[in-house]
């Protein structure tokens, strides 16, 4: 089956390239932004007409959470309008869409597992526009898998793990938020599950949650990074109220992954186990 990946130059797109090569998934293309600009419907139409994909994976998103508060228009264009353009192209060309969304669609103010059917109530523009993208897809297309994920990291792109590893070499101590709780997600694991869904042939369309197993805070996540990488850094816990950002973030956004596990029979690794693999790949010595 032919697969096209949009947003291929980003972190998840890079992981999809790596995993597809390992799986010898040959009929897959990773068009550049010039070939597959999600804000250019005419360009998308040409791409779909040429490639005739059976599946489209949309990794493209505006993800600068704090900057989005000042750049609401472009954030909405990418996260809502871009998703709608892709869904429309998929509908015209009879393709199934795999769309990546976020735990930030939830308010995250209650310490309980969040299911796909729980009420959404985003508190920042990034979350609002990602939810608008989800809703746009749902209104246009019936054949879609929307996967909400959280705290994405890998050896590619810019992410929390790579930032901590860099700071571990530059500083003797640093403060990290201790009162925001969630589940890290190794983007390589997410890429693997995306291919599992595509290869399953399932028609159980809809919204799914995926992150690595387990729960942690940013503080404990950082502590684990330095422990695994053997960096001598003192990590000080910081309250969110002491580290003010433009965008409000969920205090507790741990997602229930029962649906994706039961539907596709996937085994989800524990977050620290995946973190060890990632750091080993970043620091092979």
mmCIF file of C-alpha atoms in Angstrom, residues 63 65 99-110 112-116 118-131 134 146-153 180-185 190 207-212 214-216 218 248-257:
data_model
loop_
_atom_site.group_PDB
_atom_site.id
_atom_site.type_symbol
_atom_site.label_atom_id
_atom_site.label_comp_id
_atom_site.label_asym_id
_atom_site.label_seq_id
_atom_site.Cartn_x
_atom_site.Cartn_y
_atom_site.Cartn_z
ATOM 1 C CA UNK A 63 4.002 23.122 18.065
ATOM 2 C CA UNK A 65 3.225 26.257 22.539
ATOM 3 C CA UNK A 99 -3.414 12.434 12.089
ATOM 4 C CA UNK A 100 -1.289 13.285 15.131
ATOM 5 C CA UNK A 101 -2.858 15.324 17.922
ATOM 6 C CA UNK A 102 -2.042 16.110 21.543
ATOM 7 C CA UNK A 103 -2.964 15.677 25.199
ATOM 8 C CA UNK A 104 -3.201 19.475 25.317
ATOM 9 C CA UNK A 105 -6.796 19.227 24.061
ATOM 10 C CA UNK A 106 -7.632 18.492 27.716
ATOM 11 C CA UNK A 107 -7.745 20.933 30.610
ATOM 12 C CA UNK A 108 -5.793 18.424 32.687
ATOM 13 C CA UNK A 109 -6.944 19.621 36.090
ATOM 14 C CA UNK A 110 -8.226 16.286 37.488
ATOM 15 C CA UNK A 112 -7.468 10.654 36.528
ATOM 16 C CA UNK A 113 -6.753 8.769 33.304
ATOM 17 C CA UNK A 114 -8.120 10.636 30.295
ATOM 18 C CA UNK A 115 -10.102 8.546 27.815
ATOM 19 C CA UNK A 116 -10.906 9.370 24.203
ATOM 20 C CA UNK A 118 -13.700 12.532 28.045
ATOM 21 C CA UNK A 119 -14.674 16.193 27.548
ATOM 22 C CA UNK A 120 -12.017 18.348 25.909
ATOM 23 C CA UNK A 121 -11.262 21.795 27.279
ATOM 24 C CA UNK A 122 -7.895 23.148 26.067
ATOM 25 C CA UNK A 123 -6.361 26.034 27.976
ATOM 26 C CA UNK A 124 -3.905 27.343 25.397
ATOM 27 C CA UNK A 125 -4.019 28.306 21.723
ATOM 28 C CA UNK A 126 -1.957 25.315 20.666
ATOM 29 C CA UNK A 127 -4.462 22.949 22.293
ATOM 30 C CA UNK A 128 -7.445 24.913 20.968
ATOM 31 C CA UNK A 129 -6.182 24.784 17.377
ATOM 32 C CA UNK A 130 -5.214 21.107 17.568
ATOM 33 C CA UNK A 131 -8.743 20.331 18.769
ATOM 34 C CA UNK A 134 -9.467 17.129 15.035
ATOM 35 C CA UNK A 146 -6.436 10.589 15.118
ATOM 36 C CA UNK A 147 -3.707 9.727 17.621
ATOM 37 C CA UNK A 148 -3.287 11.991 20.631
ATOM 38 C CA UNK A 149 0.179 11.762 22.122
ATOM 39 C CA UNK A 150 2.226 13.544 24.799
ATOM 40 C CA UNK A 151 5.732 14.680 25.742
ATOM 41 C CA UNK A 152 7.265 13.529 22.457
ATOM 42 C CA UNK A 153 11.045 13.042 22.263
ATOM 43 C CA UNK A 180 3.017 18.903 35.861
ATOM 44 C CA UNK A 181 2.408 15.188 35.410
ATOM 45 C CA UNK A 182 2.160 13.162 32.230
ATOM 46 C CA UNK A 183 3.664 10.354 30.177
ATOM 47 C CA UNK A 184 6.733 10.757 27.952
ATOM 48 C CA UNK A 185 6.508 9.269 24.468
ATOM 49 C CA UNK A 190 4.827 6.041 18.181
ATOM 50 C CA UNK A 207 -9.592 8.943 18.046
ATOM 51 C CA UNK A 208 -6.920 7.008 19.972
ATOM 52 C CA UNK A 209 -4.489 7.788 22.789
ATOM 53 C CA UNK A 210 -0.845 6.736 22.703
ATOM 54 C CA UNK A 211 2.094 7.441 24.989
ATOM 55 C CA UNK A 212 4.599 5.226 26.696
ATOM 56 C CA UNK A 214 3.896 4.979 33.227
ATOM 57 C CA UNK A 215 3.506 8.395 34.801
ATOM 58 C CA UNK A 216 6.092 10.998 35.768
ATOM 59 C CA UNK A 218 9.054 16.870 34.207
ATOM 60 C CA UNK A 248 -1.029 27.420 30.483
ATOM 61 C CA UNK A 249 -0.171 23.711 30.464
ATOM 62 C CA UNK A 250 -2.167 20.779 31.863
ATOM 63 C CA UNK A 251 -1.215 19.865 35.419
ATOM 64 C CA UNK A 252 -2.210 16.225 34.870
ATOM 65 C CA UNK A 253 -2.614 14.804 31.373
ATOM 66 C CA UNK A 254 -2.115 11.059 31.660
ATOM 67 C CA UNK A 255 -4.086 9.326 28.918
ATOM 68 C CA UNK A 256 -5.872 5.994 29.062
ATOM 69 C CA UNK A 257 -4.420 3.779 26.312
#
